[in-house]
């Protein structure tokens, strides 16, 4: 089943986000290579593809896991968690309907 992992950043987390970005993207690439990643990306803090120093307010990952507990475990092991980027993570089952 798919799960939506919705993370909210701490304020002023851009520097921490950039320092952990490579490791974060490696984990997402592994999900993609396994055919389990539906979509992933950050939420810019301003209405812009490149928010520059404004940074980001969080992230969304929708991916397939065996269970809610597996999704939680994966999310809690994210490099953004250990780097102090995320202050809150909500994980919910997700049912893809369209497209």
Coordinates of N, CA, C and O in Angstrom, one line a residue:
X1 N 0.8 -1.2 0.0 CA 0.0 0.0 0.0 C 0.9 1.2 0.0 O 2.0 1.2 0.5
X2 N 0.3 2.3 -0.6 CA 1.1 3.6 -0.5 C 0.8 4.3 0.8 O -0.3 4.1 1.4
X3 N 1.8 5.1 1.2 CA 1.7 5.9 2.4 C 2.2 7.3 2.1 O 3.2 7.5 1.4
X4 N 1.5 8.3 2.6 CA 1.9 9.7 2.4 C 2.7 10.1 3.6 O 2.2 10.0 4.8
X5 N 3.9 10.5 3.4 CA 4.8 11.0 4.5 C 4.9 12.5 4.3 O 5.5 13.0 3.4
X6 N 4.3 13.2 5.3 CA 4.2 14.7 5.2 C 5.0 15.2 6.4 O 4.6 15.1 7.5
X7 N 6.1 15.9 6.0 CA 7.0 16.4 7.0 C 7.0 17.9 7.0 O 6.9 18.6 6.0
X8 N 7.1 18.5 8.2 CA 7.2 19.9 8.4 C 8.5 20.3 9.0 O 9.0 19.6 9.9
X9 N 9.2 21.3 8.3 CA 10.5 21.7 8.7 C 10.5 22.6 10.0 O 9.5 23.3 10.2
X10 N 11.6 22.6 10.7 CA 11.8 23.6 11.7 C 12.1 24.9 11.0 O 12.5 24.9 9.8
X11 N 11.9 26.0 11.6 CA 12.2 27.3 11.0 C 13.7 27.4 10.8 O 14.5 26.8 11.6
X12 N 14.1 28.1 9.8 CA 15.5 28.3 9.5 C 16.3 27.0 9.3 O 17.4 26.9 9.8
X13 N 15.7 26.1 8.7 CA 16.4 24.7 8.5 C 17.1 24.6 7.2 O 17.6 23.5 6.9
X14 N 17.2 25.6 6.4 CA 17.8 25.5 5.1 C 19.2 24.9 5.1 O 19.6 24.0 4.4
X15 N 20.1 25.4 6.0 CA 21.4 25.0 6.1 C 21.5 23.5 6.4 O 22.3 22.7 5.8
X16 N 20.7 23.1 7.4 CA 20.7 21.7 7.8 C 20.2 20.8 6.6 O 20.6 19.7 6.4
X17 N 19.2 21.3 6.0 CA 18.6 20.6 4.8 C 19.6 20.4 3.7 O 19.7 19.3 3.2
X18 N 20.3 21.4 3.4 CA 21.3 21.3 2.3 C 22.5 20.4 2.7 O 23.0 19.6 1.9
X19 N 22.8 20.3 4.0 CA 23.9 19.4 4.4 C 23.5 18.0 4.4 O 24.4 17.1 4.2
X20 N 22.2 17.7 4.6 CA 21.8 16.3 4.6 C 21.1 15.9 3.3 O 20.7 14.7 3.1
X21 N 21.0 16.8 2.3 CA 20.3 16.5 1.1 C 20.8 15.3 0.3 O 20.0 14.5 -0.2
X22 N 22.1 15.2 0.1 CA 22.6 14.1 -0.6 C 22.2 12.7 -0.1 O 21.7 11.8 -0.8
X23 N 22.3 12.5 1.2 CA 21.9 11.3 1.8 C 20.4 11.1 1.8 O 19.9 9.9 1.5
X24 N 19.6 12.1 1.9 CA 18.2 12.1 1.8 C 17.8 11.6 0.4 O 16.9 10.7 0.2
X25 N 18.4 12.2 -0.6 CA 18.1 11.8 -2.0 C 18.5 10.4 -2.4 O 17.8 9.7 -3.2
X26 N 19.6 9.9 -1.8 CA 20.0 8.5 -2.0 C 18.9 7.6 -1.6 O 18.7 6.6 -2.2
X27 N 18.3 7.8 -0.4 CA 17.2 7.0 0.1 C 16.0 7.0 -0.9 O 15.4 6.0 -1.1
X28 N 15.7 8.2 -1.4 CA 14.6 8.3 -2.3 C 14.9 7.6 -3.6 O 14.0 6.9 -4.2
X29 N 16.1 7.7 -4.1 CA 16.5 7.0 -5.3 C 16.4 5.5 -5.1 O 16.0 4.8 -6.1
X30 N 16.7 5.0 -3.9 CA 16.6 3.5 -3.7 C 15.1 3.1 -3.8 O 14.8 2.0 -4.3
X31 N 14.2 3.9 -3.2 CA 12.8 3.6 -3.4 C 12.4 3.6 -4.8 O 11.6 2.8 -5.3
X32 N 12.9 4.6 -5.6 CA 12.5 4.7 -7.0 C 13.0 3.5 -7.8 O 12.3 2.9 -8.5
X33 N 14.2 3.1 -7.5 CA 14.8 1.9 -8.2 C 14.1 0.7 -7.9 O 14.0 -0.2 -8.7
X34 N 13.5 0.6 -6.7 CA 12.7 -0.6 -6.3 C 11.3 -0.5 -6.8 O 10.5 -1.4 -6.6
X35 N 10.9 0.6 -7.5 CA 9.6 0.7 -8.1 C 8.5 1.1 -7.0 O 7.3 0.9 -7.2
X36 N 9.0 1.7 -5.9 CA 8.0 1.9 -4.8 C 7.7 3.4 -4.6 O 6.9 3.7 -3.8
X37 N 8.4 4.3 -5.3 CA 8.2 5.7 -5.1 C 7.2 6.3 -6.1 O 7.4 6.1 -7.3
X38 N 6.1 6.9 -5.6 CA 5.1 7.5 -6.5 C 5.5 9.0 -6.7 O 5.5 9.4 -7.9
X39 N 5.9 9.7 -5.7 CA 6.2 11.1 -5.9 C 7.0 11.6 -4.6 O 6.8 11.0 -3.5
X40 N 7.9 12.5 -4.8 CA 8.6 13.1 -3.6 C 9.0 14.5 -4.0 O 9.4 14.8 -5.1
X41 N 9.0 15.4 -3.0 CA 9.5 16.7 -3.2 C 9.3 17.6 -2.0 O 8.5 17.3 -1.1
X42 N 9.9 18.8 -2.0 CA 9.8 19.7 -0.9 C 8.7 20.8 -1.2 O 8.2 20.9 -2.3
X43 N 8.3 21.4 -0.1 CA 7.3 22.5 -0.2 C 8.1 23.9 0.0 O 8.6 24.2 1.0
X44 N 8.3 24.6 -1.1 CA 9.0 25.9 -1.1 C 8.3 26.8 -0.1 O 7.0 26.9 0.0
X45 N 9.1 27.6 0.6 CA 8.5 28.6 1.6 C 7.8 29.8 0.9 O 7.0 30.4 1.5
X46 N 8.1 30.0 -0.4 CA 7.5 31.0 -1.1 C 7.0 30.5 -2.5 O 7.4 29.3 -2.8
X47 N 6.2 31.2 -3.2 CA 5.6 30.7 -4.4 C 6.6 30.8 -5.5 O 6.6 31.7 -6.4
X48 N 7.6 29.9 -5.5 CA 8.7 29.9 -6.5 C 9.3 28.5 -6.6 O 9.4 27.8 -5.5
X49 N 9.7 28.1 -7.8 CA 10.4 26.8 -7.9 C 11.7 26.8 -7.2 O 12.1 25.8 -6.7
X50 N 12.4 27.9 -7.1 CA 13.6 28.0 -6.4 C 13.5 29.1 -5.4 O 13.6 30.3 -5.7
X51 N 13.2 28.8 -4.1 CA 12.9 29.8 -3.1 C 14.1 30.4 -2.6 O 14.0 31.3 -1.7
X52 N 15.3 30.0 -3.0 CA 16.6 30.6 -2.5 C 16.7 30.6 -1.0 O 16.3 29.6 -0.4
X53 N 17.1 31.7 -0.4 CA 17.3 31.7 1.0 C 16.0 31.6 1.9 O 16.1 31.3 3.0
X54 N 14.8 31.7 1.2 CA 13.6 31.5 2.0 C 13.4 30.0 2.4 O 12.8 29.7 3.3
X55 N 14.0 29.1 1.6 CA 14.1 27.7 1.9 C 12.7 27.0 1.7 O 12.0 27.4 0.8
X56 N 12.5 26.1 2.6 CA 11.4 25.2 2.4 C 10.6 25.0 3.8 O 11.2 25.2 4.8
X57 N 9.4 24.6 3.7 CA 8.6 24.5 4.9 C 8.4 23.0 5.2 O 7.8 22.7 6.3
X58 N 8.7 22.1 4.3 CA 8.5 20.7 4.6 C 8.7 19.9 3.3 O 9.2 20.4 2.3
X59 N 8.3 18.6 3.4 CA 8.4 17.7 2.3 C 7.2 16.8 2.2 O 6.6 16.5 3.2
X60 N 7.0 16.2 1.0 CA 6.0 15.2 0.8 C 6.6 14.0 0.1 O 7.3 14.2 -0.9
X61 N 6.5 12.8 0.6 CA 6.9 11.6 0.0 C 5.7 10.7 0.0 O 5.0 10.4 1.0
X62 N 5.4 10.1 -1.2 CA 4.3 9.1 -1.3 C 5.0 7.9 -1.9 O 5.5 7.9 -3.0
X63 N 5.0 6.8 -1.1 CA 5.8 5.6 -1.5 C 5.1 4.4 -1.0 O 4.3 4.4 0.0
X64 N 5.4 3.2 -1.5 CA 4.8 2.0 -1.2 C 5.6 1.3 -0.1 O 6.9 1.2 -0.2
X65 N 5.0 0.9 1.0 CA 5.6 0.1 2.1 C 4.7 -1.0 2.4 O 3.5 -1.1 2.1
X66 N 5.2 -2.0 3.1 CA 4.4 -3.2 3.5 C 3.4 -2.9 4.6 O 2.4 -3.6 4.7
X67 N 3.7 -1.9 5.4 CA 2.8 -1.5 6.5 C 3.0 -0.1 6.9 O 4.0 0.5 6.6
X68 N 2.1 0.4 7.7 CA 2.2 1.7 8.3 C 3.4 1.8 9.2 O 4.2 2.8 9.1
X69 N 3.7 0.7 9.9 CA 4.9 0.7 10.8 C 6.2 0.8 10.0 O 7.1 1.4 10.4
X70 N 6.2 0.1 8.8 CA 7.4 0.1 7.9 C 7.6 1.6 7.4 O 8.7 2.1 7.3
X71 N 6.5 2.2 7.0 CA 6.5 3.6 6.5 C 7.1 4.5 7.6 O 7.9 5.4 7.4
X72 N 6.6 4.3 8.9 CA 7.0 5.2 10.0 C 8.5 4.9 10.3 O 9.3 5.9 10.5
X73 N 8.9 3.7 10.2 CA 10.3 3.4 10.5 C 11.2 4.0 9.4 O 12.3 4.6 9.7
X74 N 10.8 3.9 8.2 CA 11.6 4.5 7.1 C 11.7 6.0 7.3 O 12.8 6.6 7.1
X75 N 10.6 6.6 7.5 CA 10.5 8.1 7.7 C 11.4 8.6 8.9 O 12.1 9.5 8.8
X76 N 11.3 7.8 10.0 CA 12.1 8.2 11.2 C 13.6 8.0 11.0 O 14.4 8.7 11.7
X77 N 14.0 7.2 10.0 CA 15.4 7.0 9.7 C 16.0 8.0 8.7 O 17.1 7.9 8.3
X78 N 15.1 8.9 8.2 CA 15.6 9.9 7.2 C 16.7 10.8 7.7 O 16.6 11.2 8.8
X79 N 17.7 11.0 6.9 CA 18.8 12.0 7.3 C 18.3 13.4 7.7 O 18.9 14.0 8.5
X80 N 17.1 13.8 7.1 CA 16.6 15.1 7.5 C 16.1 15.1 9.0 O 16.2 16.1 9.7
X81 N 15.8 13.9 9.5 CA 15.4 13.8 10.9 C 16.6 14.0 11.8 O 16.7 14.8 12.7
X82 N 17.7 13.2 11.5 CA 18.9 13.3 12.3 C 19.6 14.6 12.2 O 20.3 15.0 13.1
X83 N 19.4 15.3 11.0 CA 20.0 16.6 10.8 C 19.2 17.7 11.5 O 19.7 18.9 11.5
X84 N 18.1 17.4 12.0 CA 17.2 18.4 12.7 C 16.4 19.3 11.7 O 16.0 20.4 12.1
X85 N 16.2 18.8 10.5 CA 15.4 19.6 9.5 C 13.9 19.5 9.9 O 13.2 20.5 10.0
X86 N 13.4 18.2 10.1 CA 12.0 18.0 10.4 C 11.7 18.2 11.8 O 12.3 17.7 12.7
X87 N 10.6 18.9 12.1 CA 10.1 19.1 13.4 C 8.9 18.2 13.7 O 8.5 17.9 14.8
X88 N 8.2 17.8 12.6 CA 7.0 17.0 12.7 C 6.8 16.1 11.5 O 7.0 16.6 10.4
X89 N 6.4 14.9 11.6 CA 6.1 14.0 10.5 C 4.8 13.3 10.7 O 4.5 12.8 11.8
X90 N 3.9 13.4 9.7 CA 2.6 12.7 9.8 C 2.6 11.7 8.6 O 3.0 12.0 7.5
X91 N 2.2 10.5 9.0 CA 2.2 9.4 8.0 C 0.8 8.8 7.9 O 0.3 8.4 9.0
X92 N 0.3 8.8 6.7 CA -1.1 8.2 6.6 C -1.1 7.3 5.4 O -0.4 7.5 4.4
X93 N -2.0 6.3 5.4 CA -2.2 5.5 4.2 C -2.7 6.4 3.1 O -3.4 7.3 3.4
X94 N -2.3 6.0 1.9 CA -2.7 6.8 0.7 C -3.2 5.9 -0.4 O -2.6 4.9 -0.7
X95 N -4.4 6.2 -0.9 CA -5.0 5.5 -2.0 C -4.9 6.3 -3.3 O -5.6 7.3 -3.4
X96 N -4.1 5.8 -4.2 CA -4.0 6.5 -5.5 C -5.3 6.3 -6.4 O -5.6 5.1 -6.6
X97 N -5.9 7.3 -6.8 CA -7.1 7.2 -7.6 C -6.8 7.7 -9.1 O -7.2 7.1 -10.0
X98 N -6.2 8.9 -9.2 CA -5.9 9.5 -10.5 C -4.5 10.0 -10.5 O -4.0 10.4 -9.5
X99 N -3.9 10.1 -11.6 CA -4.2 9.5 -12.9 C -3.9 8.0 -12.9 O -3.1 7.5 -12.2

